[in-house]
Structures are given as C-alpha cells and as structure tokens.
PDB file of C-alpha atoms in Angstrom:
ATOM      1  CA  MET A   1     -33.973-181.657-249.844  1.00  0.00           C
ATOM      2  CA  SER A   2     -36.421-180.927-252.664  1.00  0.00           C
ATOM      3  CA  ASN A   3     -39.729-181.202-250.828  1.00  0.00           C
ATOM      4  CA  PRO A   4     -41.475-177.792-250.640  1.00  0.00           C
ATOM      5  CA  LEU A   5     -42.691-178.632-247.115  1.00  0.00           C
ATOM      6  CA  ILE A   6     -39.211-177.771-245.826  1.00  0.00           C
ATOM      7  CA  ASN A   7     -40.073-174.114-246.409  1.00  0.00           C
ATOM      8  CA  SER A   8     -41.354-172.122-243.466  1.00  0.00           C
ATOM      9  CA  THR A   9     -45.121-172.051-242.993  1.00  0.00           C
ATOM     10  CA  LYS A  10     -44.867-169.156-240.572  1.00  0.00           C
ATOM     11  CA  GLU A  11     -47.227-166.329-241.346  1.00  0.00           C
ATOM     12  CA  ILE A  12     -47.536-163.553-238.812  1.00  0.00           C
ATOM     13  CA  ILE A  13     -51.024-162.084-238.939  1.00  0.00           C
ATOM     14  CA  PRO A  14     -52.476-158.968-237.301  1.00  0.00           C
ATOM     15  CA  VAL A  15     -54.182-159.523-233.948  1.00  0.00           C
ATOM     16  CA  SER A  16     -57.470-158.330-235.476  1.00  0.00           C
ATOM     17  CA  VAL A  17     -57.259-161.128-238.095  1.00  0.00           C
ATOM     18  CA  ALA A  18     -56.435-163.685-235.381  1.00  0.00           C
ATOM     19  CA  ILE A  19     -59.463-162.523-233.381  1.00  0.00           C
ATOM     20  CA  ALA A  20     -61.675-162.771-236.484  1.00  0.00           C
ATOM     21  CA  LYS A  21     -60.422-166.289-237.289  1.00  0.00           C
ATOM     22  CA  THR A  22     -60.881-167.590-233.732  1.00  0.00           C
ATOM     23  CA  THR A  23     -64.323-165.959-233.630  1.00  0.00           C
ATOM     24  CA  ASN A  24     -65.200-167.759-236.887  1.00  0.00           C
ATOM     25  CA  TRP A  25     -64.108-171.058-235.284  1.00  0.00           C
ATOM     26  CA  ARG A  26     -66.189-170.477-232.149  1.00  0.00           C
ATOM     27  CA  ASN A  27     -69.239-169.455-234.230  1.00  0.00           C
ATOM     28  CA  PHE A  28     -68.828-172.562-236.396  1.00  0.00           C
ATOM     29  CA  MET A  29     -68.572-174.828-233.342  1.00  0.00           C
ATOM     30  CA  GLU A  30     -71.533-173.170-231.617  1.00  0.00           C
ATOM     31  CA  SER A  31     -73.729-173.523-234.707  1.00  0.00           C
ATOM     32  CA  THR A  32     -72.590-177.100-235.384  1.00  0.00           C
ATOM     33  CA  PHE A  33     -73.071-178.176-231.762  1.00  0.00           C
ATOM     34  CA  ALA A  34     -75.988-175.910-230.878  1.00  0.00           C
ATOM     35  CA  THR A  35     -77.141-178.018-227.924  1.00  0.00           C
ATOM     36  CA  THR A  36     -73.705-177.982-226.273  1.00  0.00           C
ATOM     37  CA  ASP A  37     -72.782-175.364-223.685  1.00  0.00           C
ATOM     38  CA  PRO A  38     -70.483-172.909-225.567  1.00  0.00           C
ATOM     39  CA  LYS A  39     -68.129-172.876-222.566  1.00  0.00           C
ATOM     40  CA  ALA A  40     -67.446-176.586-223.140  1.00  0.00           C
ATOM     41  CA  LEU A  41     -66.576-176.289-226.851  1.00  0.00           C
ATOM     42  CA  PRO A  42     -62.900-176.626-227.844  1.00  0.00           C
ATOM     43  CA  LYS A  43     -61.144-173.367-228.515  1.00  0.00           C
ATOM     44  CA  ALA A  44     -57.430-174.173-228.427  1.00  0.00           C
ATOM     45  CA  VAL A  45     -54.770-176.572-227.214  1.00  0.00           C
ATOM     46  CA  TYR A  46     -51.763-175.858-225.026  1.00  0.00           C
ATOM     47  CA  ILE A  47     -48.303-177.354-225.695  1.00  0.00           C
ATOM     48  CA  SER A  48     -45.513-176.838-223.174  1.00  0.00           C
ATOM     49  CA  LYS A  49     -42.171-175.310-224.102  1.00  0.00           C
ATOM     50  CA  ASN A  50     -40.386-178.520-223.046  1.00  0.00           C
ATOM     51  CA  ASP A  51     -42.529-180.588-225.413  1.00  0.00           C
ATOM     52  CA  ILE A  52     -41.826-178.194-228.289  1.00  0.00           C
ATOM     53  CA  GLN A  53     -38.093-178.330-227.560  1.00  0.00           C
ATOM     54  CA  ASP A  54     -38.124-182.147-227.450  1.00  0.00           C
ATOM     55  CA  LEU A  55     -39.717-182.306-230.895  1.00  0.00           C
ATOM     56  CA  ALA A  56     -37.324-179.626-232.172  1.00  0.00           C
ATOM     57  CA  ARG A  57     -34.367-181.785-231.045  1.00  0.00           C
ATOM     58  CA  TYR A  58     -35.714-184.647-233.157  1.00  0.00           C
ATOM     59  CA  CYS A  59     -36.057-182.305-236.124  1.00  0.00           C
ATOM     60  CA  ASP A  60     -32.473-181.078-235.656  1.00  0.00           C
ATOM     61  CA  ALA A  61     -31.137-184.651-235.361  1.00  0.00           C
ATOM     62  CA  ASP A  62     -32.349-185.796-238.786  1.00  0.00           C
ATOM     63  CA  ASP A  63     -32.112-183.692-241.954  1.00  0.00           C
ATOM     64  CA  SER A  64     -34.870-185.738-243.611  1.00  0.00           C
ATOM     65  CA  ILE A  65     -37.459-184.446-241.121  1.00  0.00           C
ATOM     66  CA  LEU A  66     -39.538-181.717-242.742  1.00  0.00           C
ATOM     67  CA  GLY A  67     -41.656-180.730-239.762  1.00  0.00           C
ATOM     68  CA  ILE A  68     -44.500-181.870-237.566  1.00  0.00           C
ATOM     69  CA  ARG A  69     -48.082-182.729-238.514  1.00  0.00           C
ATOM     70  CA  ALA A  70     -50.943-182.401-236.027  1.00  0.00           C
ATOM     71  CA  TYR A  71     -54.086-184.516-236.218  1.00  0.00           C
ATOM     72  CA  PHE A  72     -57.258-183.547-234.368  1.00  0.00           C
ATOM     73  CA  THR A  73     -58.507-186.263-232.022  1.00  0.00           C
ATOM     74  CA  LEU A  74     -61.305-187.155-229.634  1.00  0.00           C
ATOM     75  CA  ASP A  75     -60.445-189.305-226.613  1.00  0.00           C
ATOM     76  CA  ASP A  76     -63.728-191.213-226.999  1.00  0.00           C
ATOM     77  CA  PRO A  77     -66.409-191.532-229.700  1.00  0.00           C
ATOM     78  CA  TYR A  78     -68.488-188.341-229.938  1.00  0.00           C
ATOM     79  CA  LYS A  79     -71.634-188.261-227.799  1.00  0.00           C
ATOM     80  CA  GLU A  80     -74.135-185.405-227.870  1.00  0.00           C
ATOM     81  CA  GLY A  81     -74.446-183.609-224.541  1.00  0.00           C
ATOM     82  CA  GLU A  82     -71.249-185.088-223.060  1.00  0.00           C
ATOM     83  CA  THR A  83     -67.779-183.653-222.659  1.00  0.00           C
ATOM     84  CA  ASN A  84     -65.828-184.508-225.792  1.00  0.00           C
ATOM     85  CA  GLN A  85     -62.200-183.446-225.448  1.00  0.00           C
ATOM     86  CA  VAL A  86     -60.835-182.279-228.775  1.00  0.00           C
ATOM     87  CA  LYS A  87     -57.054-182.462-228.751  1.00  0.00           C
ATOM     88  CA  PHE A  88     -54.443-183.123-231.333  1.00  0.00           C
ATOM     89  CA  ILE A  89     -51.636-185.580-231.636  1.00  0.00           C
ATOM     90  CA  MET A  90     -48.371-184.798-233.370  1.00  0.00           C
ATOM     91  CA  VAL A  91     -46.056-186.839-235.539  1.00  0.00           C
ATOM     92  CA  LEU A  92     -42.754-185.990-237.131  1.00  0.00           C
ATOM     93  CA  VAL A  93     -42.927-185.790-240.940  1.00  0.00           C
ATOM     94  CA  LYS A  94     -40.009-186.870-243.107  1.00  0.00           C
ATOM     95  CA  ASP A  95     -39.155-186.219-246.709  1.00  0.00           C
ATOM     96  CA  SER A  96     -40.036-189.124-248.964  1.00  0.00           C
ATOM     97  CA  PRO A  97     -40.058-189.341-252.765  1.00  0.00           C
ATOM     98  CA  ASP A  98     -43.210-191.480-252.533  1.00  0.00           C
ATOM     99  CA  HIS A  99     -45.137-188.958-250.388  1.00  0.00           C
ATOM    100  CA  PHE A 100     -45.530-185.471-251.883  1.00  0.00           C
ATOM    101  CA  ASN A 101     -46.737-184.034-248.554  1.00  0.00           C
ATOM    102  CA  GLY A 102     -44.134-185.867-246.510  1.00  0.00           C
ATOM    103  CA  GLN A 103     -44.492-189.182-244.670  1.00  0.00           C
ATOM    104  CA  ASP A 104     -45.659-189.438-241.066  1.00  0.00           C
ATOM    105  CA  ILE A 105     -43.089-191.161-238.853  1.00  0.00           C
ATOM    106  CA  LEU A 106     -45.379-193.298-236.704  1.00  0.00           C
ATOM    107  CA  TYR A 107     -42.595-195.431-235.228  1.00  0.00           C
ATOM    108  CA  ILE A 108     -39.110-194.519-234.076  1.00  0.00           C
ATOM    109  CA  PRO A 109     -36.770-195.372-236.957  1.00  0.00           C
ATOM    110  CA  PRO A 110     -34.044-197.857-235.996  1.00  0.00           C
ATOM    111  CA  GLY A 111     -30.505-196.543-235.932  1.00  0.00           C
ATOM    112  CA  LEU A 112     -31.277-192.849-235.531  1.00  0.00           C
ATOM    113  CA  GLY A 113     -30.400-192.764-231.871  1.00  0.00           C
ATOM    114  CA  MET A 114     -33.860-191.379-231.149  1.00  0.00           C
ATOM    115  CA  THR A 115     -35.480-192.481-227.931  1.00  0.00           C
ATOM    116  CA  ALA A 116     -39.171-192.411-227.185  1.00  0.00           C
ATOM    117  CA  LEU A 117     -40.436-189.515-225.088  1.00  0.00           C
ATOM    118  CA  SER A 118     -43.257-191.699-223.765  1.00  0.00           C
ATOM    119  CA  PRO A 119     -43.375-192.597-220.046  1.00  0.00           C
ATOM    120  CA  ASP A 120     -42.517-196.233-220.840  1.00  0.00           C
ATOM    121  CA  GLY A 121     -39.542-195.227-223.008  1.00  0.00           C
ATOM    122  CA  GLY A 122     -41.256-196.572-226.109  1.00  0.00           C
ATOM    123  CA  ALA A 123     -41.346-200.132-224.788  1.00  0.00           C
ATOM    124  CA  LEU A 124     -44.966-200.601-225.824  1.00  0.00           C
ATOM    125  CA  ASP A 125     -44.570-200.292-229.601  1.00  0.00           C
ATOM    126  CA  ASP A 126     -41.836-197.719-230.331  1.00  0.00           C
ATOM    127  CA  SER A 127     -44.544-195.176-231.108  1.00  0.00           C
ATOM    128  CA  ASN A 128     -43.430-191.820-232.441  1.00  0.00           C
ATOM    129  CA  VAL A 129     -46.909-190.259-231.984  1.00  0.00           C
ATOM    130  CA  TYR A 130     -47.141-187.552-229.323  1.00  0.00           C
ATOM    131  CA  ASP A 131     -50.167-186.441-227.343  1.00  0.00           C
ATOM    132  CA  PHE A 132     -48.687-183.465-225.512  1.00  0.00           C
ATOM    133  CA  THR A 133     -51.671-181.181-225.708  1.00  0.00           C
ATOM    134  CA  LYS A 134     -53.957-179.925-223.002  1.00  0.00           C
ATOM    135  CA  PRO A 135     -57.339-178.847-224.396  1.00  0.00           C
ATOM    136  CA  CYS A 136     -58.948-175.490-223.932  1.00  0.00           C
ATOM    137  CA  PRO A 137     -61.371-174.729-222.255  1.00  0.00           C
ATOM    138  CA  ASP A 138     -59.596-176.752-219.529  1.00  0.00           C
ATOM    139  CA  CYS A 139     -56.296-174.952-220.081  1.00  0.00           C
ATOM    140  CA  CYS A 140     -57.208-171.485-221.428  1.00  0.00           C
ATOM    141  CA  ASP A 141     -56.403-167.851-220.965  1.00  0.00           C
ATOM    142  CA  ILE A 142     -60.008-166.718-220.623  1.00  0.00           C
ATOM    143  CA  THR A 143     -58.885-163.073-220.712  1.00  0.00           C
ATOM    144  CA  SER A 144     -57.418-163.433-224.216  1.00  0.00           C
ATOM    145  CA  PRO A 145     -59.313-161.795-227.071  1.00  0.00           C
ATOM    146  CA  LEU A 146     -58.648-165.016-229.000  1.00  0.00           C
ATOM    147  CA  PHE A 147     -60.794-166.783-226.418  1.00  0.00           C
ATOM    148  CA  SER A 148     -63.700-164.329-226.367  1.00  0.00           C
ATOM    149  CA  ASN A 149     -62.917-161.771-229.140  1.00  0.00           C
ATOM    150  CA  GLU A 150     -63.022-158.889-226.666  1.00  0.00           C
ATOM    151  CA  GLN A 151     -60.137-156.523-227.374  1.00  0.00           C
ATOM    152  CA  GLN A 152     -57.490-156.253-224.679  1.00  0.00           C
ATOM    153  CA  ALA A 153     -55.366-153.224-223.963  1.00  0.00           C
ATOM    154  CA  LYS A 154     -51.720-153.635-225.025  1.00  0.00           C
TER     155      LYS A 154
END
C-alpha cells in the first residue's frame, strides 16, 4: 500500500498540552456562541469500546482500508438558543489511486463478507456510515481537566 495515510497518526501529547488545546476549543466555542450557556456547548464525544472493536475488525478484514474518518454533524439545522447536539459520524477509508486522502466507504462493498452494524442489518441502504457517538456535555467526565482545565491530582 503506497498511500501515506496508512502511517500511524498517533501523537501522544503531554497532559498540559491537552488541557491547553481543550481550553482553546471551549474558549472558541464560548466566543463564537456567546449567547449560549457554556454548559451546553459541545466539548467531546464518547465512543464505546465495543464500537471501536467493531470498526477495528473491519479494518483488519480488508488490507485496502487505511483508517477511519470522522465528520462533525448536527442532528438538526443550527438554531440560536436551542440545544444543538454536535456529534460525529465515522466512515471507513480505503486506499484508492484516484483519492490522495483515501476514499470514504459510504456503502458496504459487495463480496467482502462485511455485514452492517446497524440495527436493521443494513437493510435500509447498506450504509457503512456509523453514528456511535454520545455527545458531551451529555456524556462527560466533568471532573476531567480536559473538561474544565482544572488540574487533577495523579
């Protein structure tokens, strides 16, 4: 596989840098949406271990899969002063000579033996787009310094 996206994107950063980056995000969101209660602004998303393992099995089953791409989403059109749940959806990304950054696999490819993880078994349209995430602040660790930038004892 020649696509550079196959290389690891893992970068372990110091906790202090993580706190600074999440603080920058919260400050950006608070200044952009100044009339919104800061407690309601999106801070993170949660993905279960089972969901991660399911996607990892798909990656292991097909050598052309480079990784997973996440797209930010809103369940409904944005409305000022209302709850707007920011989440992200995930798609598998495969190597493709026509797509330098890999090609999103929006539908389950025929013949791969992959089955949809959706509740209807993919009967609707064989979608390969996953909405596993639970948004934060609904699903947060409010004691984490990444949530509030207050340092925690180790």
